[in-house]
Coordinates of C-alpha atoms (C1' of nucleotides) in Angstrom, one line a residue:
Chain A
M1077 CA 29.1 166.5 118.9
R1078 CA 32.6 165.5 119.1
F1079 CA 34.9 162.5 119.4
A1080 CA 37.8 163.1 121.7
P1081 CA 40.1 160.1 121.8
S1082 CA 43.4 160.2 123.5
P1083 CA 46.3 158.9 121.4
T1084 CA 47.5 156.4 123.9
G1085 CA 46.8 153.2 122.0
H1086 CA 45.0 151.9 118.9
L1087 CA 41.4 152.6 118.0
H1088 CA 39.5 149.8 119.7
V1089 CA 35.9 148.8 119.2
G1090 CA 34.7 150.9 122.2
G1091 CA 36.3 154.1 120.9
A1092 CA 35.1 153.4 117.5
R1093 CA 31.5 152.8 118.7
T1094 CA 31.7 156.1 120.6
A1095 CA 32.9 157.9 117.5
L1096 CA 30.2 156.2 115.5
Y1097 CA 27.4 157.4 117.8
N1098 CA 28.8 160.9 117.7
W1099 CA 29.0 160.8 114.0
L1100 CA 25.5 159.3 113.6
Y1101 CA 24.0 161.9 115.8
A1102 CA 25.8 164.7 114.0
K1103 CA 24.7 163.4 110.6
K1104 CA 21.2 162.9 111.9
T1105 CA 20.8 166.4 113.3
G1106 CA 22.8 168.2 110.7
G1107 CA 25.5 169.0 113.3
R1108 CA 29.3 169.0 113.0
F1109 CA 31.4 166.1 114.0
V1110 CA 34.5 167.4 115.7
L1111 CA 37.7 165.4 116.3
R1112 CA 39.9 166.6 119.1
I1113 CA 42.9 164.7 120.3
E1114 CA 43.4 164.6 124.0
D1115 CA 47.1 164.3 124.4
T1116 CA 47.7 166.1 127.7
D1117 CA 49.5 163.1 129.0
A1118 CA 52.8 163.5 127.2
R1119 CA 54.2 160.3 128.6
R1120 CA 51.6 158.1 127.1
S1121 CA 50.6 159.8 123.9
T1122 CA 52.4 158.8 120.7
G1123 CA 52.4 159.8 117.1
D1124 CA 51.8 156.3 116.1
S1125 CA 48.6 155.9 117.9
Y1126 CA 47.5 159.3 116.7
E1127 CA 48.0 158.1 113.1
G1128 CA 46.3 154.8 113.9
I1129 CA 43.2 156.5 115.3
L1130 CA 42.9 158.7 112.2
R1131 CA 43.4 155.7 109.9
G1132 CA 40.8 153.7 111.8
L1133 CA 38.2 156.4 111.6
R1134 CA 38.9 157.0 107.9
W1135 CA 38.6 153.3 107.2
L1136 CA 35.2 153.2 108.9
G1137 CA 34.2 156.2 106.8
L1138 CA 33.6 158.4 109.9
G1139 CA 34.7 161.6 108.4
W1140 CA 35.0 164.6 110.7
D1141 CA 34.1 168.2 110.0
E1142 CA 36.8 169.8 112.2
G1143 CA 39.9 168.2 113.4
P1144 CA 43.7 168.5 113.9
D1145 CA 44.4 167.8 110.2
L1146 CA 41.6 169.9 108.8
G1147 CA 41.5 172.8 111.2
G1148 CA 38.2 174.6 111.9
D1149 CA 36.9 177.7 113.5
F1150 CA 37.6 176.6 117.1
G1151 CA 41.1 175.2 116.7
P1152 CA 43.6 174.1 117.4
Y1153 CA 42.4 170.5 117.9
L1154 CA 45.3 169.1 119.7
Q1155 CA 45.1 169.7 123.5
S1156 CA 48.9 169.9 123.7
T1157 CA 48.7 173.1 121.6
R1158 CA 45.9 174.7 123.6
G1159 CA 47.8 175.6 126.7
V1160 CA 46.9 179.3 126.6
F1161 CA 43.2 178.5 127.0
Y1162 CA 43.7 176.4 130.0
H1163 CA 45.9 178.9 131.7
S1164 CA 43.6 181.8 131.1
D1165 CA 40.6 179.9 132.4
A1166 CA 42.6 178.7 135.4
Q1167 CA 43.7 182.2 136.0
N1168 CA 40.1 183.3 135.9
L1169 CA 39.2 180.7 138.5
L1170 CA 42.1 181.8 140.7
E1171 CA 41.0 185.4 140.6
K1172 CA 37.5 184.5 141.5
G1173 CA 38.8 182.4 144.4
M1174 CA 37.3 179.3 143.0
A1175 CA 40.7 177.7 142.6
Y1176 CA 43.9 177.9 144.6
Y1177 CA 47.6 177.0 144.5
C1178 CA 48.6 173.8 146.2
F1179 CA 52.2 173.1 147.2
C1180 CA 51.8 169.6 148.5
T1181 CA 54.2 167.2 146.8
P1182 CA 53.1 164.0 145.2
E1183 CA 55.0 162.1 147.8
E1184 CA 53.2 163.8 150.7
L1185 CA 49.9 163.3 149.0
E1186 CA 50.7 159.6 148.5
K1187 CA 51.6 159.2 152.1
R1188 CA 48.5 160.9 153.4
K1189 CA 46.3 158.9 151.1
E1190 CA 47.8 155.7 152.5
D1191 CA 47.1 156.9 156.0
S1192 CA 43.5 157.6 155.2
V1193 CA 43.0 154.3 153.6
R1194 CA 44.5 152.6 156.6
K1195 CA 42.2 154.5 158.9
K1196 CA 39.3 153.6 156.5
L1197 CA 38.7 157.3 155.8
D1198 CA 37.9 158.8 152.5
P1199 CA 41.3 159.1 150.7
K1200 CA 40.3 162.6 149.5
Y1201 CA 42.6 165.6 149.4
D1202 CA 42.5 167.2 152.8
G1203 CA 42.4 170.8 151.7
R1204 CA 45.6 171.7 153.4
C1205 CA 46.6 174.5 151.0
R1206 CA 43.1 175.9 150.7
N1207 CA 43.8 178.9 152.8
I1208 CA 47.2 179.9 151.7
L1209 CA 46.9 183.6 151.0
P1210 CA 47.5 184.7 147.4
E1211 CA 50.6 186.8 148.4
E1212 CA 52.2 183.9 150.2
A1213 CA 51.4 181.6 147.2
A1214 CA 53.0 184.1 144.9
A1215 CA 56.1 184.3 147.1
R1216 CA 56.5 180.6 147.2
I1217 CA 56.0 180.3 143.4
D1218 CA 58.7 182.9 143.0
R1219 CA 60.9 180.9 145.3
G1220 CA 60.5 178.0 142.8
D1221 CA 58.2 175.8 144.9
G1222 CA 56.5 173.1 142.9
H1223 CA 52.8 173.8 142.7
V1224 CA 49.5 172.7 141.1
I1225 CA 46.2 174.5 140.8
R1226 CA 43.2 172.9 142.6
F1227 CA 39.5 173.5 142.2
R1228 CA 37.8 174.8 145.4
M1229 CA 35.0 172.4 145.8
P1230 CA 32.1 173.6 147.9
D1231 CA 31.7 171.7 151.2
E1232 CA 28.0 171.4 151.0
G1233 CA 25.3 171.1 148.4
N1234 CA 24.8 169.0 145.3
V1235 CA 25.6 169.1 141.6
V1236 CA 22.9 168.0 139.3
F1237 CA 22.8 167.3 135.6
R1238 CA 20.7 165.5 133.1
D1239 CA 21.8 162.6 130.9
I1240 CA 19.8 162.0 127.7
I1241 CA 20.1 158.2 128.2
R1242 CA 19.9 157.9 131.9
G1243 CA 18.0 160.9 133.2
E1244 CA 18.8 163.0 136.3
F1245 CA 21.9 162.7 138.3
S1246 CA 22.6 164.3 141.6
F1247 CA 26.0 164.1 143.4
S1248 CA 26.8 165.4 146.8
N1249 CA 29.7 167.9 146.8
S1250 CA 30.9 166.4 150.0
D1251 CA 31.9 163.3 148.1
L1252 CA 34.0 165.3 145.7
D1253 CA 37.4 166.8 146.6
D1254 CA 39.6 169.6 145.5
F1255 CA 40.9 168.0 142.4
I1256 CA 43.7 169.3 140.3
L1257 CA 43.1 171.6 137.4
I1258 CA 46.7 172.3 136.3
R1259 CA 49.5 170.0 137.1
S1260 CA 52.9 171.0 138.3
D1261 CA 54.3 170.8 134.7
G1262 CA 51.7 173.3 133.7
K1263 CA 49.6 170.9 131.7
P1264 CA 45.9 170.7 132.4
T1265 CA 44.3 167.5 133.8
Y1266 CA 41.6 165.7 131.8
N1267 CA 38.7 167.0 133.8
F1268 CA 39.7 170.6 133.3
A1269 CA 40.9 170.4 129.7
V1270 CA 37.8 168.6 128.6
V1271 CA 35.5 171.4 129.9
V1272 CA 37.6 174.2 128.6
D1273 CA 37.8 172.7 125.2
D1274 CA 34.2 171.5 125.0
A1275 CA 33.0 174.9 126.0
R1276 CA 35.3 176.9 123.8
M1277 CA 34.7 174.6 120.8
R1278 CA 31.0 175.1 121.4
I1279 CA 30.4 171.4 121.8
S1280 CA 26.6 170.9 122.1
H1281 CA 26.5 167.2 122.9
V1282 CA 29.0 165.2 124.9
I1283 CA 28.5 161.6 123.9
R1284 CA 31.0 159.3 125.6
G1285 CA 31.4 156.1 127.6
D1286 CA 29.7 155.8 130.9
D1287 CA 33.0 155.4 132.7
H1288 CA 32.8 159.2 132.6
I1289 CA 29.6 159.5 134.6
S1290 CA 31.5 159.9 137.9
N1291 CA 33.7 162.6 136.3
T1292 CA 30.7 164.6 135.1
P1293 CA 29.9 166.3 138.4
R1294 CA 33.4 167.6 138.6
Q1295 CA 33.1 168.9 135.1
V1296 CA 29.8 170.5 135.8
H1297 CA 31.4 172.5 138.6
I1298 CA 34.0 173.8 136.2
Y1299 CA 31.4 174.8 133.6
N1300 CA 29.5 176.7 136.3
A1301 CA 32.5 178.3 137.8
L1302 CA 33.6 179.5 134.4
G1303 CA 30.2 180.6 133.4
Y1304 CA 30.0 178.3 130.5
R1305 CA 26.8 176.8 129.2
L1306 CA 26.4 173.1 130.0
P1307 CA 26.3 170.8 127.0
K1308 CA 23.9 167.9 126.8
F1309 CA 25.4 164.7 128.1
A1310 CA 24.8 161.2 126.8
H1311 CA 26.7 158.3 128.5
L1312 CA 26.9 155.1 126.5
P1313 CA 27.2 151.7 128.1
M1314 CA 30.6 150.2 127.9
I1315 CA 31.7 147.4 125.6
L1316 CA 33.3 144.6 127.6
G1317 CA 35.4 141.5 126.7
E1318 CA 33.9 138.0 126.7
D1319 CA 34.9 137.7 130.4
R1320 CA 32.9 140.9 131.1
A1321 CA 36.0 142.7 132.1
R1322 CA 36.9 146.0 130.6
L1323 CA 38.4 145.8 127.2
S1324 CA 42.1 145.6 127.1
K1325 CA 45.0 144.3 125.0
R1326 CA 44.6 140.8 126.2
H1327 CA 41.1 140.6 124.7
G1328 CA 42.5 139.9 121.3
A1329 CA 40.6 141.1 118.3
T1330 CA 39.3 144.4 119.7
S1331 CA 41.3 146.7 117.5
I1332 CA 39.7 148.3 114.5
D1333 CA 43.0 147.6 112.7
Y1334 CA 42.5 143.9 113.1
Y1335 CA 39.2 144.0 111.2
R1336 CA 40.7 146.3 108.5
E1337 CA 43.6 143.9 108.0
K1338 CA 41.3 141.0 107.9
H1339 CA 39.3 142.7 105.1
Y1340 CA 36.1 143.1 106.9
L1341 CA 33.7 145.4 105.2
P1342 CA 33.6 148.9 106.9
D1343 CA 29.9 149.1 106.4
A1344 CA 29.4 145.8 108.2
M1345 CA 31.6 147.0 111.0
I1346 CA 29.6 150.1 111.3
N1347 CA 26.4 148.1 111.3
Y1348 CA 27.5 145.8 114.0
L1349 CA 29.0 148.5 116.2
A1350 CA 25.8 150.5 115.9
L1351 CA 23.9 147.4 117.2
L1352 CA 26.2 147.2 120.3
G1353 CA 24.2 149.3 122.6
W1354 CA 21.5 150.5 120.3
S1355 CA 18.6 148.9 118.5
L1356 CA 15.7 150.2 116.6
D1357 CA 13.0 147.7 117.5
G1358 CA 14.9 144.5 118.4
K1359 CA 13.9 143.1 115.0
R1360 CA 15.7 144.9 112.2
E1361 CA 19.4 144.3 112.3
L1362 CA 20.7 145.1 108.8
F1363 CA 21.3 148.7 108.1
E1364 CA 23.0 150.6 105.2
R1365 CA 24.8 153.7 106.4
K1366 CA 22.0 156.0 105.3
A1367 CA 19.4 153.9 107.0
L1368 CA 21.4 153.9 110.1
I1369 CA 21.6 157.7 110.2
E1370 CA 17.9 157.9 109.7
A1371 CA 17.0 155.3 112.3
F1372 CA 19.5 156.3 115.0
S1373 CA 18.4 157.9 118.2
L1374 CA 20.2 158.5 121.4
K1375 CA 17.0 157.8 123.4
K1376 CA 17.1 154.2 122.1
V1377 CA 20.5 153.5 123.4
S1378 CA 20.5 150.9 126.1
K1379 CA 21.9 151.3 129.5
N1380 CA 23.6 147.9 130.0
P1381 CA 27.0 147.0 128.9
S1382 CA 27.5 144.6 126.1
V1383 CA 30.0 142.0 125.0
F1384 CA 31.6 142.1 121.6
D1385 CA 30.4 138.9 119.9
N1386 CA 32.7 137.9 117.0
S1387 CA 30.3 135.4 115.5
R1388 CA 27.6 138.0 115.2
M1389 CA 30.1 140.4 113.7
E1390 CA 30.9 137.8 111.1
H1391 CA 27.3 137.2 110.4
I1392 CA 26.6 140.9 109.8
N1393 CA 29.6 141.0 107.6
A1394 CA 28.4 138.0 105.6
E1395 CA 25.0 139.6 105.2
H1396 CA 26.6 142.8 103.8
F1397 CA 28.8 140.8 101.6
K1398 CA 25.9 138.7 100.3
K1399 CA 24.0 141.9 99.4
M1400 CA 26.9 143.4 97.5
P1401 CA 26.5 143.4 93.7
L1402 CA 28.9 141.2 91.8
F1403 CA 31.0 144.0 90.4
P1404 CA 32.3 145.6 93.7
K1405 CA 32.5 142.1 95.2
T1406 CA 34.8 140.9 92.4
V1407 CA 36.9 144.0 92.6
L1408 CA 37.3 143.5 96.3
A1409 CA 38.1 139.9 95.9
Y1410 CA 40.6 140.7 93.2
R1411 CA 42.4 143.1 95.4
V1412 CA 42.6 140.7 98.3
L1413 CA 43.8 137.9 96.0
K1414 CA 46.5 140.1 94.7
D1415 CA 47.5 141.3 98.1
E1416 CA 47.9 137.7 99.2
G1417 CA 49.9 136.8 96.1
I1418 CA 47.4 134.3 94.9
L1419 CA 46.7 136.1 91.7
P1420 CA 49.6 136.7 89.5
P1421 CA 49.1 139.6 87.1
D1422 CA 50.2 137.6 84.0
F1423 CA 47.8 134.7 84.6
K1424 CA 46.4 133.3 81.4
V1425 CA 43.2 131.4 81.2
D1426 CA 43.0 128.2 79.2
M1427 CA 39.5 127.6 78.0
S1428 CA 38.7 126.0 74.7
R1429 CA 35.5 127.8 74.7
P1430 CA 34.5 130.9 76.6
V1431 CA 32.1 130.2 79.5
D1432 CA 28.6 131.4 79.4
L1433 CA 28.9 135.1 80.1
K1434 CA 25.2 135.5 80.6
L1435 CA 26.1 134.8 84.2
V1436 CA 27.9 138.1 84.6
P1437 CA 25.4 140.9 84.4
G1438 CA 26.7 144.2 83.4
K1439 CA 30.1 142.9 82.6
E1440 CA 31.3 145.6 80.2
P1441 CA 31.5 148.6 82.6
I1442 CA 33.1 146.2 85.1
L1443 CA 36.0 145.5 82.9
E1444 CA 36.6 149.0 81.9
E1445 CA 36.8 150.2 85.4
V1446 CA 39.2 147.6 86.6
L1447 CA 41.4 147.9 83.6
K1448 CA 41.6 151.6 84.3
E1449 CA 43.4 151.0 87.6
D1450 CA 45.3 147.9 86.6
R1451 CA 46.5 147.9 83.1
D1452 CA 48.3 144.6 83.4
F1453 CA 45.2 142.8 84.6
D1454 CA 43.9 140.3 82.1
Q1455 CA 40.4 141.0 81.0
K1456 CA 39.4 137.4 80.8
E1457 CA 40.9 136.7 84.1
F1458 CA 38.7 139.2 85.8
Q1459 CA 35.7 137.7 84.0
R1460 CA 36.6 134.3 85.3
L1461 CA 37.0 135.7 88.8
A1462 CA 33.6 137.3 88.6
L1463 CA 32.2 134.0 87.6
I1464 CA 33.9 132.1 90.3
I1465 CA 32.6 134.6 92.8
K1466 CA 29.2 134.3 91.4
V1467 CA 29.2 130.5 91.5
F1468 CA 30.6 130.5 95.0
G1469 CA 27.7 132.7 96.0
N1470 CA 26.9 132.5 99.7
R1471 CA 29.7 130.2 100.4
L1472 CA 31.9 133.3 100.5
K1473 CA 31.0 135.0 103.7
L1474 CA 34.2 136.8 104.6
L1475 CA 36.5 138.6 102.2
K1476 CA 39.4 137.2 104.2
D1477 CA 38.5 133.6 103.4
I1478 CA 38.7 134.2 99.7
P1479 CA 42.4 133.5 99.2
E1480 CA 42.1 130.1 101.0
M1481 CA 38.9 129.2 99.3
L1482 CA 40.0 130.0 95.8
R1483 CA 43.6 129.0 96.0
Y1484 CA 43.2 125.8 94.0
Y1485 CA 42.0 127.7 91.0
Y1486 CA 45.2 129.6 90.8
K1487 CA 47.9 127.5 92.4
D1488 CA 48.8 123.8 92.2
D1489 CA 50.1 123.7 95.7
F1490 CA 46.7 123.9 97.3
A1491 CA 45.9 122.3 100.7
V1492 CA 44.8 118.7 100.6
D1493 CA 42.3 117.4 103.1
E1494 CA 43.7 113.9 103.9
K1495 CA 40.4 112.8 105.3
A1496 CA 38.6 113.7 102.1
V1497 CA 41.2 111.7 100.1
S1498 CA 40.8 108.6 102.3
N1499 CA 37.0 108.9 102.1
Y1500 CA 36.6 109.3 98.4
L1501 CA 39.7 108.8 96.4
D1502 CA 41.9 106.3 98.2
S1503 CA 40.9 103.2 96.4
A1504 CA 41.9 101.5 93.2
E1505 CA 38.4 101.7 92.0
A1506 CA 38.2 105.5 92.4
R1507 CA 41.5 106.1 90.8
E1508 CA 40.6 104.0 87.8
R1509 CA 37.4 106.1 87.5
M1510 CA 39.4 109.3 87.7
L1511 CA 41.5 108.1 84.8
L1512 CA 38.4 107.3 82.8
L1513 CA 36.9 110.7 83.6
S1514 CA 40.0 112.5 82.5
E1515 CA 39.9 110.7 79.2
E1516 CA 36.3 111.6 78.9
L1517 CA 37.2 115.3 79.4
D1518 CA 40.0 115.1 76.9
R1519 CA 37.6 113.9 74.2
L1520 CA 35.2 116.8 74.6
K1521 CA 35.0 119.2 71.7
Y1522 CA 33.1 121.8 73.6
F1523 CA 33.8 122.8 77.2
D1524 CA 30.8 124.2 79.0
V1525 CA 28.9 123.2 82.1
E1526 CA 26.2 121.3 80.2
T1527 CA 28.6 119.3 78.1
V1528 CA 30.8 118.4 81.0
E1529 CA 27.9 117.4 83.1
E1530 CA 26.5 115.2 80.3
A1531 CA 29.9 113.6 79.9
L1532 CA 30.3 112.8 83.5
R1533 CA 26.8 111.5 84.0
G1534 CA 27.1 109.5 80.8
L1535 CA 30.3 107.9 82.1
A1536 CA 28.5 107.0 85.4
D1537 CA 25.7 105.4 83.4
R1538 CA 28.1 103.3 81.4
L1539 CA 29.9 102.2 84.6
D1540 CA 26.5 101.6 86.1
I1541 CA 27.3 103.7 89.2
D1542 CA 25.7 106.8 90.8
A1543 CA 27.0 110.0 89.5
G1544 CA 28.1 110.8 93.1
E1545 CA 30.7 108.0 92.8
L1546 CA 32.5 110.2 90.2
I1547 CA 31.6 113.6 91.6
H1548 CA 33.0 113.1 95.0
P1549 CA 36.4 111.7 94.2
C1550 CA 36.6 114.2 91.3
R1551 CA 36.0 117.1 93.7
V1552 CA 38.8 115.9 95.9
A1553 CA 41.1 115.4 93.0
L1554 CA 40.5 118.8 91.7
S1555 CA 40.3 120.9 94.8
G1556 CA 41.9 118.8 97.5
Q1557 CA 38.7 119.3 99.5
A1558 CA 35.5 117.5 100.2
V1559 CA 33.6 120.7 99.7
S1560 CA 33.3 123.0 96.8
P1561 CA 30.7 124.7 94.7
D1562 CA 28.9 122.9 91.9
L1563 CA 31.5 120.5 90.6
F1564 CA 30.8 121.1 87.0
W1565 CA 31.6 124.7 87.4
V1566 CA 34.8 123.8 89.2
I1567 CA 35.8 121.8 86.2
I1568 CA 35.0 124.7 83.9
F1569 CA 36.9 127.2 86.0
L1570 CA 40.0 125.0 86.0
G1571 CA 39.8 124.5 82.3
K1572 CA 40.0 121.3 80.4
K1573 CA 43.7 120.9 80.5
K1574 CA 44.2 121.6 84.2
A1575 CA 41.2 119.5 85.2
S1576 CA 42.3 116.5 83.2
E1577 CA 45.8 116.8 84.6
R1578 CA 44.7 116.8 88.2
L1579 CA 42.5 113.8 87.5
R1580 CA 45.4 111.9 86.1
A1581 CA 47.6 112.9 88.9
A1582 CA 45.0 111.6 91.3
A1583 CA 44.7 108.4 89.4
N1584 CA 48.4 107.9 89.7
P1585 CA 49.5 109.1 93.1
K1586 CA 53.0 107.7 92.8
G1587 CA 53.8 109.4 89.6
Chain B
rG1065 C1' 36.5 152.0 152.2
rG1066 C1' 33.2 156.0 149.9
rC1067 C1' 30.2 157.5 145.6
rC1068 C1' 28.0 156.1 141.0
rC1069 C1' 26.1 152.9 136.9
rC1070 C1' 24.2 148.2 135.1
rU1071 C1' 21.4 143.1 135.6
rU1072 C1' 15.7 139.6 130.0
rA1073 C1' 18.6 132.6 127.0
rG1074 C1' 25.9 131.5 125.9
rU1075 C1' 25.8 136.6 123.1
rC1076 C1' 23.2 141.3 121.1
rU1077 C1' 18.4 142.9 122.2
rA1078 C1' 12.4 143.9 122.0
rG1079 C1' 9.2 144.3 125.8
rU1080 C1' 7.1 150.3 131.0
rG1081 C1' 1.2 146.0 135.3
rG1082 C1' -2.5 141.2 132.4
rU1083 C1' 2.2 138.7 126.1
rC1084 C1' 2.2 131.3 124.9
rA1085 C1' 8.2 136.9 127.3
rG1086 C1' 9.2 138.6 120.6
rG1087 C1' 13.6 138.8 117.2
rA1088 C1' 18.8 137.9 115.8
rC1089 C1' 23.7 135.3 116.3
rG1090 C1' 25.4 130.7 117.9
rC1091 C1' 23.8 125.6 118.9
rA1092 C1' 20.7 121.0 117.6
rU1093 C1' 17.4 118.2 114.3
rG1094 C1' 14.9 117.4 109.6
rG1095 C1' 14.0 118.8 104.3
rU1096 C1' 16.3 120.4 99.4
rU1097 C1' 21.2 119.4 96.6
rC1098 C1' 26.9 116.1 93.7
rU1099 C1' 29.5 118.0 98.8
rC1100 C1' 29.5 122.5 101.5
rA1101 C1' 27.2 127.1 102.0
rG1102 C1' 22.4 128.9 101.4
rC1103 C1' 17.3 128.4 101.8
rC1104 C1' 12.9 126.3 104.4
rA1105 C1' 10.9 123.9 108.7
rU1106 C1' 11.5 122.5 113.8
rG1107 C1' 13.8 122.5 118.6
rA1108 C1' 16.6 123.3 123.2
rA1109 C1' 17.7 127.8 126.0
rU1110 C1' 16.1 133.8 129.4
rC1111 C1' 13.2 137.7 133.2
rA1112 C1' 20.1 137.1 139.1
rG1113 C1' 17.9 136.1 144.3
rG1114 C1' 14.7 137.7 148.2
rG1115 C1' 11.0 140.8 150.1
rG1116 C1' 7.1 144.1 149.3
rU1117 C1' 3.0 147.2 146.4
rU1118 C1' -1.2 145.2 143.6
rC1119 C1' -6.8 141.3 141.9
rG1120 C1' -2.3 140.6 138.9
rA1121 C1' 4.4 141.8 138.3
rC1122 C1' 9.9 140.9 133.6
rU1123 C1' 7.7 145.7 134.1
rC1124 C1' 6.9 149.9 140.3
rC1125 C1' 9.6 150.2 145.4
rC1126 C1' 13.3 148.1 148.9
rC1127 C1' 17.3 144.8 150.2
rU1128 C1' 21.0 141.3 148.8
rA1129 C1' 24.3 139.3 145.2
rG1130 C1' 27.1 139.8 140.8
rG1131 C1' 29.5 142.8 137.1
rG1132 C1' 31.5 147.6 135.8
rG1133 C1' 33.2 152.6 136.7
rC1134 C1' 35.1 157.0 139.5
rU1135 C1' 37.8 158.1 143.9
rA1136 C1' 45.5 159.8 139.8
rC1137 C1' 49.8 165.7 138.9
rC1138 C1' 45.6 158.7 133.2
rA1139 C1' 42.0 159.8 129.8

RNA sequence: GGCCCCUUAGUCUAGUGGUCAGGACGCAUGGUUCUCAGCCAUGAAUCAGGGGUUCGACUCCCCUAGGGGCUACCA
């Protein structure tokens, strides 16, 4: 099994899915997952994308057993450093007469191809240099003539191979031409390098996108010519953009980096990617990593291309987030909050009385762990965050939404929904009530959810109005929004002083 | 142009001759609640088209159409 990306761009969802299936299959069967970088195109390969690909795979947790950074028994793992293998295998083919030197220039080739297209003929290589004698070729090379090495494709017959997902394939040799093995700059072409490397690296299974199906017959010829054993092939359906076109830059969020930066959960990403092109039974859709390895099977991979659906991705992410225990969830939230500058390290909580900590199960180990990495982080603050996360519950679906959603607990410059204000708060009556409510809060000796709720409902009774008449405007006053978790908890999280302040400010918009 | 792959709701899919064509996301409606989310219930929505084969086709065969790929000194 191997994943052999070329470092000519970022790691996109298609590449990641291919890597994932290779990884899953390797884990499932106890094989090795080999990472090889196909950088034979010097013009397009960059160090940045190489780094980016490794970063993406690491983030997804798809660790490899052999690779350019780790080494391994069949290295090196960068095609650009494997020249000697390609040349020796090409030489072998030359000696057997299964390959030959070709001196046609790119310009000539281009012209002849145009001609054939115009005459509606196959734009294949015409075999012009096929019969140049070895001595003559050697002489021309000595003379400094530019040359490539081509594969001598049989004129008749068929190539056949089996695909685990799609069954038998048979291609007629007459549809194939004498393709190039070694370019004039001495570098191998993809079809040649991939075979030499897969064979020499003892790759057992070639799992890749189905855009390689048509390349496979050429590769099979090379395997056979070189006397290498054929690996097993499995061609995965492509992942397309919403417009059903091949994925490209203009499709927006198709880079793994994007999801990493947006704080998606790697496990959710893995889960969703696994589902793009594979399903267990069409019913079960949530998988932990281990369950995925267990359930995965190449035979159940579908044949039809799929479209990356962001809303489904978000759904899977939300499900994973929902299932996460409070501790890791809080730690994650804490990191994001800090990253976004919402959470200052020296934040101090103002609560006249500690909130009910029964709500935080297993809080002691939590605190210890967090304190270990961040000495400056206030213990109480973390506790409060854990509670906020807990009370928000399923409202928090995506880690990336946390800064926005929790902003008003930490900052006074939170966003205000004008519509919410005009609906609930923008009346003399409501403002008056907010003032009364703030006074009510100020009078409280204790400050816990029950007490606060009693106070508010008591006030509503005395005013002879529905509790909602206080709750809704109060929510807007405190959070700027028409939506929030349980209002009484919001009051608790803000603390008596802050809550009362915001109520008074709302009662008095001018001041 | 040649060769190849694919085709079940908007999307991901289950389904290999007889099913009310199942599930999920999304969407809509109702219930619960202080709002929202959630949860529960309900609903709209699919076998690309045409020919065969068959007592019977989503399922098998052929054709057409649509989408995708390869046909590079890209991978």
